[in-house]
Tab-separated table of C-alpha atoms in Angstrom:
chain	number	residue	atom	x	y	z
A	6	UNK	CA	104.649	111.707	104.303
A	7	UNK	CA	101.839	110.011	106.171
A	8	UNK	CA	102.864	107.978	109.140
A	9	UNK	CA	101.830	104.380	109.203
A	10	UNK	CA	99.530	103.159	111.950
A	11	UNK	CA	101.300	102.296	115.145
A	12	UNK	CA	100.996	98.663	116.267
A	13	UNK	CA	100.124	97.552	119.779
A	14	UNK	CA	103.634	96.298	120.293
A	15	UNK	CA	104.806	99.854	120.854
A	16	UNK	CA	103.645	99.421	124.438
A	17	UNK	CA	102.202	102.840	125.280
A	18	UNK	CA	101.562	103.416	128.960
A	19	UNK	CA	98.384	105.236	128.041
A	20	UNK	CA	97.193	102.217	126.077
A	21	UNK	CA	97.635	100.118	129.191
A	22	UNK	CA	95.816	102.628	131.383
A	23	UNK	CA	93.003	103.115	128.912
A	24	UNK	CA	92.318	99.395	128.839
A	25	UNK	CA	92.351	99.390	132.650
A	26	UNK	CA	93.183	95.705	132.781
A	27	UNK	CA	96.388	93.772	132.284
A	28	UNK	CA	97.440	90.287	133.189
A	29	UNK	CA	99.757	89.621	136.094
A	30	UNK	CA	103.413	88.811	135.750
A	31	UNK	CA	103.336	86.677	138.855
A	32	UNK	CA	100.895	84.093	137.548
A	33	UNK	CA	102.119	83.978	133.979
A	34	UNK	CA	105.701	85.273	134.049
A	35	UNK	CA	106.808	82.622	131.578
A	36	UNK	CA	104.738	84.185	128.808
A	37	UNK	CA	106.017	87.678	129.520
A	38	UNK	CA	102.632	89.224	130.347
A	39	UNK	CA	102.325	92.461	132.255
A	40	UNK	CA	100.485	93.465	135.490
A	41	UNK	CA	99.095	91.253	138.248
A	42	UNK	CA	96.666	88.358	138.361
A	43	UNK	CA	94.337	88.018	141.294
A	44	UNK	CA	95.092	84.926	143.325
A	45	UNK	CA	92.894	82.183	144.686
A	46	UNK	CA	90.425	79.763	143.171
A	47	UNK	CA	87.609	81.609	141.428
A	48	UNK	CA	84.863	80.705	139.052
A	49	UNK	CA	85.641	80.991	135.394
A	50	UNK	CA	84.606	84.233	133.726
A	51	UNK	CA	84.445	85.395	130.152
A	52	UNK	CA	87.529	85.262	127.973
A	53	UNK	CA	89.228	88.573	127.230
A	54	UNK	CA	92.293	89.460	125.175
A	55	UNK	CA	95.392	91.004	126.737
A	56	UNK	CA	98.731	91.961	125.241
A	57	UNK	CA	102.041	90.377	126.171
A	58	UNK	CA	105.246	92.376	126.422
A	59	UNK	CA	106.372	91.064	123.053
A	60	UNK	CA	103.215	92.300	121.345
A	61	UNK	CA	101.202	89.051	121.214
A	62	UNK	CA	97.493	88.865	122.030
A	63	UNK	CA	96.367	86.006	124.279
A	64	UNK	CA	93.001	85.085	125.784
A	65	UNK	CA	92.633	84.848	129.580
A	66	UNK	CA	89.866	84.458	132.121
A	67	UNK	CA	88.400	87.857	133.068
A	68	UNK	CA	88.160	86.758	136.719
A	69	UNK	CA	91.938	86.565	136.801
A	70	UNK	CA	92.337	90.240	135.945
A	71	UNK	CA	92.570	93.284	138.167
A	72	UNK	CA	93.101	97.027	137.566
A	73	UNK	CA	96.633	97.849	136.492
A	74	UNK	CA	96.997	101.432	137.690
A	75	UNK	CA	99.151	100.488	140.690
A	76	UNK	CA	101.538	98.361	138.676
A	77	UNK	CA	101.782	100.353	135.452
A	78	UNK	CA	105.087	102.144	136.113
A	79	UNK	CA	106.770	98.942	137.277
A	80	UNK	CA	105.509	97.095	134.213
A	81	UNK	CA	106.745	99.902	131.948
A	82	UNK	CA	110.216	99.482	133.423
A	83	UNK	CA	110.080	95.703	133.068
A	84	UNK	CA	109.105	95.991	129.410
A	85	UNK	CA	111.908	98.482	128.755
A	86	UNK	CA	114.458	96.222	130.473
A	87	UNK	CA	113.294	93.208	128.478
A	88	UNK	CA	113.548	95.078	125.181
A	89	UNK	CA	116.989	96.440	126.030
A	90	UNK	CA	118.275	92.971	126.914
A	91	UNK	CA	116.968	91.143	123.854
A	92	UNK	CA	117.926	94.066	121.612
A	93	UNK	CA	121.576	93.822	122.629
A	94	UNK	CA	121.720	90.038	122.443
A	95	UNK	CA	120.208	89.612	118.989
A	96	UNK	CA	119.125	86.352	117.392
A	97	UNK	CA	121.546	83.529	118.097
A	98	UNK	CA	122.667	81.298	115.237
A	99	UNK	CA	122.176	83.903	112.497
A	100	UNK	CA	124.333	86.344	110.567
A	101	UNK	CA	122.226	88.679	108.468
A	102	UNK	CA	123.321	89.894	105.057
A	103	UNK	CA	121.818	92.072	102.314
A	104	UNK	CA	122.397	92.068	98.554
A	105	UNK	CA	121.403	95.058	96.390
A	106	UNK	CA	121.008	94.536	92.630
A	107	UNK	CA	121.848	97.884	91.040
A	108	UNK	CA	120.580	96.779	87.635
A	109	UNK	CA	117.035	96.674	89.006
A	110	UNK	CA	116.824	99.996	90.831
A	111	UNK	CA	114.384	102.412	89.187
A	112	UNK	CA	114.514	105.057	91.913
A	113	UNK	CA	110.983	104.192	93.023
A	114	UNK	CA	112.008	105.082	96.600
A	115	UNK	CA	109.373	102.844	98.128
A	116	UNK	CA	112.157	101.470	100.306
A	117	UNK	CA	112.839	104.920	101.707
A	118	UNK	CA	109.178	105.647	102.373
A	119	UNK	CA	108.663	102.346	104.202
A	120	UNK	CA	111.752	102.864	106.335
A	121	UNK	CA	110.940	106.461	107.214
A	122	UNK	CA	107.390	105.561	108.159
A	123	UNK	CA	108.375	102.630	110.357
A	124	UNK	CA	111.067	104.563	112.219
A	125	UNK	CA	109.209	107.887	112.362
A	126	UNK	CA	111.979	109.852	110.686
A	127	UNK	CA	111.738	113.461	109.617
A	128	UNK	CA	111.624	114.040	105.824
A	129	UNK	CA	115.293	115.044	105.690
A	130	UNK	CA	116.436	111.969	107.636
A	131	UNK	CA	117.287	108.716	105.901
A	132	UNK	CA	118.234	105.320	107.245
A	133	UNK	CA	118.441	104.276	103.608
A	134	UNK	CA	118.929	106.674	100.727
A	135	UNK	CA	118.886	106.221	96.954
A	136	UNK	CA	121.823	108.037	95.395
A	137	UNK	CA	122.305	109.047	91.779
A	138	UNK	CA	125.691	107.685	90.742
A	139	UNK	CA	128.003	107.871	87.733
A	140	UNK	CA	131.387	106.176	87.842
A	141	UNK	CA	132.912	108.272	85.055
A	142	UNK	CA	131.969	110.497	82.124
A	143	UNK	CA	132.191	107.460	79.866
A	144	UNK	CA	129.695	105.337	81.819
A	145	UNK	CA	125.952	105.613	82.224
A	146	UNK	CA	124.444	106.943	85.471
A	147	UNK	CA	122.575	104.594	87.790
A	148	UNK	CA	120.810	104.551	91.148
A	149	UNK	CA	122.409	103.153	94.290
A	150	UNK	CA	120.457	102.467	97.496
A	151	UNK	CA	122.711	103.031	100.506
A	152	UNK	CA	121.802	101.746	103.985
A	153	UNK	CA	124.125	101.130	106.913
A	154	UNK	CA	126.476	98.316	105.927
A	155	UNK	CA	126.462	96.587	109.343
A	156	UNK	CA	130.183	95.920	109.097
A	157	UNK	CA	131.748	92.902	110.776
A	158	UNK	CA	134.620	95.187	111.820
A	159	UNK	CA	132.718	98.417	112.496
A	160	UNK	CA	134.847	101.449	113.415
A	161	UNK	CA	131.772	103.280	114.728
A	162	UNK	CA	131.315	100.992	117.735
A	163	UNK	CA	134.957	101.335	118.764
A	164	UNK	CA	134.815	105.105	119.258
A	165	UNK	CA	131.597	105.324	121.284
A	166	UNK	CA	132.574	106.290	124.867
A	167	UNK	CA	129.378	104.979	126.505
A	168	UNK	CA	128.739	101.700	124.637
A	169	UNK	CA	125.590	103.137	123.097
A	170	UNK	CA	126.334	101.638	119.691
A	171	UNK	CA	127.248	97.981	119.485
A	172	UNK	CA	127.355	94.900	117.253
A	173	UNK	CA	125.101	91.971	118.152
A	174	UNK	CA	125.820	88.279	117.821
A	175	UNK	CA	123.695	88.136	114.642
A	176	UNK	CA	125.821	90.813	112.959
A	177	UNK	CA	123.478	93.795	113.273
A	178	UNK	CA	124.888	97.107	114.495
A	179	UNK	CA	122.396	99.024	116.653
A	180	UNK	CA	122.197	102.176	118.769
A	181	UNK	CA	120.742	102.425	122.269
A	182	UNK	CA	119.351	105.946	122.473
A	183	UNK	CA	118.815	105.567	126.212
A	184	UNK	CA	122.616	105.502	126.502
A	185	UNK	CA	123.547	107.782	123.592
A	186	UNK	CA	124.927	111.157	124.727
A	187	UNK	CA	124.997	112.688	121.243
A	188	UNK	CA	128.770	113.172	121.059
A	189	UNK	CA	128.719	112.146	117.369
A	190	UNK	CA	132.016	110.265	117.584
A	191	UNK	CA	130.341	107.361	115.779
A	192	UNK	CA	129.303	109.657	112.928
A	193	UNK	CA	132.925	110.720	112.530
A	194	UNK	CA	134.080	107.104	112.767
A	195	UNK	CA	131.770	105.761	110.043
A	196	UNK	CA	133.488	105.908	106.621
A	197	UNK	CA	130.153	105.407	104.842
A	198	UNK	CA	128.197	108.368	106.292
A	199	UNK	CA	125.466	105.983	107.366
A	200	UNK	CA	124.418	107.784	110.562
A	201	UNK	CA	122.213	110.803	111.129
A	202	UNK	CA	121.886	113.138	114.090
A	203	UNK	CA	118.500	114.044	115.548
A	204	UNK	CA	118.785	117.828	115.499
A	205	UNK	CA	115.096	118.462	116.076
A	206	UNK	CA	112.301	117.132	118.222
A	207	UNK	CA	110.480	114.270	116.459
A	208	UNK	CA	106.999	115.061	115.181
A	209	UNK	CA	105.127	112.913	117.693
A	210	UNK	CA	101.954	113.243	119.704
A	211	UNK	CA	102.150	113.273	123.500
A	212	UNK	CA	100.830	109.723	123.527
A	213	UNK	CA	103.425	108.536	121.027
A	214	UNK	CA	106.214	110.009	123.131
A	215	UNK	CA	105.131	107.898	126.119
A	216	UNK	CA	105.657	104.575	124.372
A	217	UNK	CA	108.206	102.196	125.778
A	218	UNK	CA	111.457	102.679	123.862
A	219	UNK	CA	112.247	99.803	121.523
A	220	UNK	CA	115.942	99.476	120.742
A	221	UNK	CA	115.229	97.218	117.734
A	222	UNK	CA	112.896	99.783	116.170
A	223	UNK	CA	114.577	102.878	117.639
A	224	UNK	CA	111.288	104.593	118.450
A	225	UNK	CA	110.292	106.927	119.833
A	226	UNK	CA	113.069	109.006	118.303
A	227	UNK	CA	114.881	111.337	120.690
A	228	UNK	CA	116.409	114.742	120.003
A	229	UNK	CA	120.172	114.942	120.506
A	230	UNK	CA	120.848	111.282	119.679
A	231	UNK	CA	122.021	109.283	116.667
A	232	UNK	CA	119.880	107.212	114.309
A	233	UNK	CA	120.700	104.750	111.526
A	234	UNK	CA	119.557	101.722	109.544
A	235	UNK	CA	118.666	98.808	111.822
A	236	UNK	CA	118.251	96.016	109.253
A	237	UNK	CA	114.664	96.077	110.617
A	238	UNK	CA	115.693	94.045	113.648
A	239	UNK	CA	112.130	94.113	114.959
A	240	UNK	CA	110.830	92.369	111.827
A	241	UNK	CA	113.609	89.777	111.800
A	242	UNK	CA	112.515	88.724	115.282
A	243	UNK	CA	109.101	87.948	113.762
A	244	UNK	CA	110.586	86.044	110.817
A	245	UNK	CA	109.813	88.864	108.361
A	246	UNK	CA	111.961	90.642	105.787
A	247	UNK	CA	113.090	94.244	106.465
A	248	UNK	CA	110.740	97.111	105.666
A	249	UNK	CA	112.807	98.324	102.710
A	250	UNK	CA	113.198	94.845	101.239
A	251	UNK	CA	109.469	94.098	101.378
A	252	UNK	CA	108.441	97.499	100.006
A	253	UNK	CA	110.608	97.465	96.860
A	254	UNK	CA	108.469	96.740	93.749
A	255	UNK	CA	111.388	95.976	91.420
A	256	UNK	CA	113.316	93.116	93.014
A	257	UNK	CA	116.306	95.232	94.036
A	258	UNK	CA	116.842	93.694	97.469
A	259	UNK	CA	117.835	90.257	98.682
A	260	UNK	CA	118.074	89.561	102.399
A	261	UNK	CA	118.940	86.480	104.379
A	262	UNK	CA	121.253	84.493	106.601
A	263	UNK	CA	124.908	84.227	105.625
A	264	UNK	CA	125.361	81.173	107.837
A	265	UNK	CA	122.651	79.355	105.895
A	266	UNK	CA	123.992	80.691	102.565
A	267	UNK	CA	120.470	81.761	101.633
A	268	UNK	CA	118.950	85.119	100.691
A	269	UNK	CA	115.378	85.907	99.657
A	270	UNK	CA	114.277	88.474	97.098
A	271	UNK	CA	111.789	90.831	98.719
A	272	UNK	CA	109.707	91.243	95.558
A	273	UNK	CA	109.546	87.770	94.038
A	274	UNK	CA	109.967	85.793	97.250
A	275	UNK	CA	112.569	83.604	95.535
A	276	UNK	CA	115.292	82.210	97.807
A	277	UNK	CA	118.726	81.643	96.279
A	278	UNK	CA	122.249	80.779	97.369
A	279	UNK	CA	123.999	83.874	98.691
A	280	UNK	CA	127.480	82.714	97.668
A	281	UNK	CA	126.397	81.761	94.149
A	282	UNK	CA	124.531	85.036	93.677
A	283	UNK	CA	127.640	87.010	94.586
A	284	UNK	CA	130.049	84.831	92.611
A	285	UNK	CA	128.009	84.618	89.415
A	286	UNK	CA	127.218	88.336	89.323
A	287	UNK	CA	130.567	89.807	90.424
A	288	UNK	CA	129.172	91.048	93.717
A	289	UNK	CA	131.245	93.456	95.774
A	290	UNK	CA	131.195	95.616	98.903
A	291	UNK	CA	132.017	99.295	99.294
A	292	UNK	CA	135.612	100.230	100.138
A	293	UNK	CA	136.835	96.725	100.872
A	294	UNK	CA	140.332	98.174	101.333
A	295	UNK	CA	139.267	99.705	104.664
A	296	UNK	CA	138.933	96.293	106.276
A	297	UNK	CA	135.511	97.111	107.731
A	298	UNK	CA	133.944	93.982	106.183
A	299	UNK	CA	130.532	95.376	105.161
A	300	UNK	CA	127.614	92.933	105.169
A	301	UNK	CA	125.742	94.711	102.385
A	302	UNK	CA	126.809	93.507	98.936
A	303	UNK	CA	126.153	95.093	95.552
A	304	UNK	CA	125.562	93.515	92.169
A	305	UNK	CA	126.863	95.846	89.416
A	306	UNK	CA	124.426	97.866	87.242
A	307	UNK	CA	124.880	95.751	84.117
A	308	UNK	CA	121.994	94.960	81.736
A	309	UNK	CA	119.850	97.581	83.422
A	310	UNK	CA	116.132	96.831	83.532
A	311	UNK	CA	115.124	100.509	83.637
A	312	UNK	CA	116.560	103.542	81.834
A	313	UNK	CA	118.177	106.209	83.962
A	314	UNK	CA	116.059	109.314	84.455
A	315	UNK	CA	117.349	112.193	86.551
A	316	UNK	CA	114.841	112.998	89.274
A	317	UNK	CA	114.488	114.955	92.486
A	318	UNK	CA	116.187	113.477	95.531
A	319	UNK	CA	113.072	114.068	97.619
A	320	UNK	CA	110.037	111.843	97.941
A	321	UNK	CA	107.052	113.304	96.124
A	322	UNK	CA	104.779	113.182	99.166
A	323	UNK	CA	107.301	114.880	101.440
A	324	UNK	CA	108.231	118.558	101.666
A	325	UNK	CA	111.846	119.582	101.360
A	326	UNK	CA	113.473	120.231	104.729
A	327	UNK	CA	113.158	123.785	105.916
A	328	UNK	CA	116.312	125.854	105.613
A	329	UNK	CA	117.306	127.685	108.765
A	330	UNK	CA	117.878	131.400	108.269
A	331	UNK	CA	121.036	132.911	109.703
A	332	UNK	CA	120.549	136.588	110.407
A	333	UNK	CA	123.572	138.867	110.433
A	334	UNK	CA	121.721	141.593	112.321
């Protein structure tokens, strides 16, 4: 699968060095810009664009800029600290929720492709997977997308010995791979098999590996750590719908704020009442008896819009994962 273009917000140290100029934190700390402004009263120069630590482009006077080589490592650390802090805090005043309409899923797998591209996952890794389901021999098969359920009572966070996985104030469960030690206790603790282990080195260029780690995007990926669905926390911060929700062509996904009782369909853009959608369509969550309180709801596969057609579980543009050979010699 082709990787999508990386945005400037990834904060590569090489990008900073290649530009040679960044704006000083001392003069404009309030806007979160990186590097150092030259002091003193100077004549105005031409306007140039520089990038803030949150990925925004702003115009500044070129006379206020100076080479960034001396400050680059410090700025890298500041950007990492800022991302770690905001990533753990989350977005106050929100509680995110997802609704998946099983009657609309055609197994297009555009959701999977968008997610894998954004989070730079290997072909065999899935933050969201589309399963082929059949409740009994007497019922018709159907497709079921399965992300992390971002439970309100998540057992996975309780077993982590280093506080690498945690639940934010907006309901999202994340993983800090700068703290993760790869013990896999959280994988054992999750009753929904929503987590994956990074067994191999990610397929990244040397430049991509040097990017500042973003806890809300979980890139760059790191061997020996855990990965999972993030509810696209990086996009929510920008007021955008998750990658999977926006990529679906068939109206399968609704996403929104439970506190506002509003969810938006990623295909049609229609916003509806969350509580009414669940009540009127017999919505449910997986294994409610466990008391985990999942925040991903399903609408049953009644009045299906597309006929079931058994297909490969792999994306067409991706190779099947290589099987390791175990020699007995």
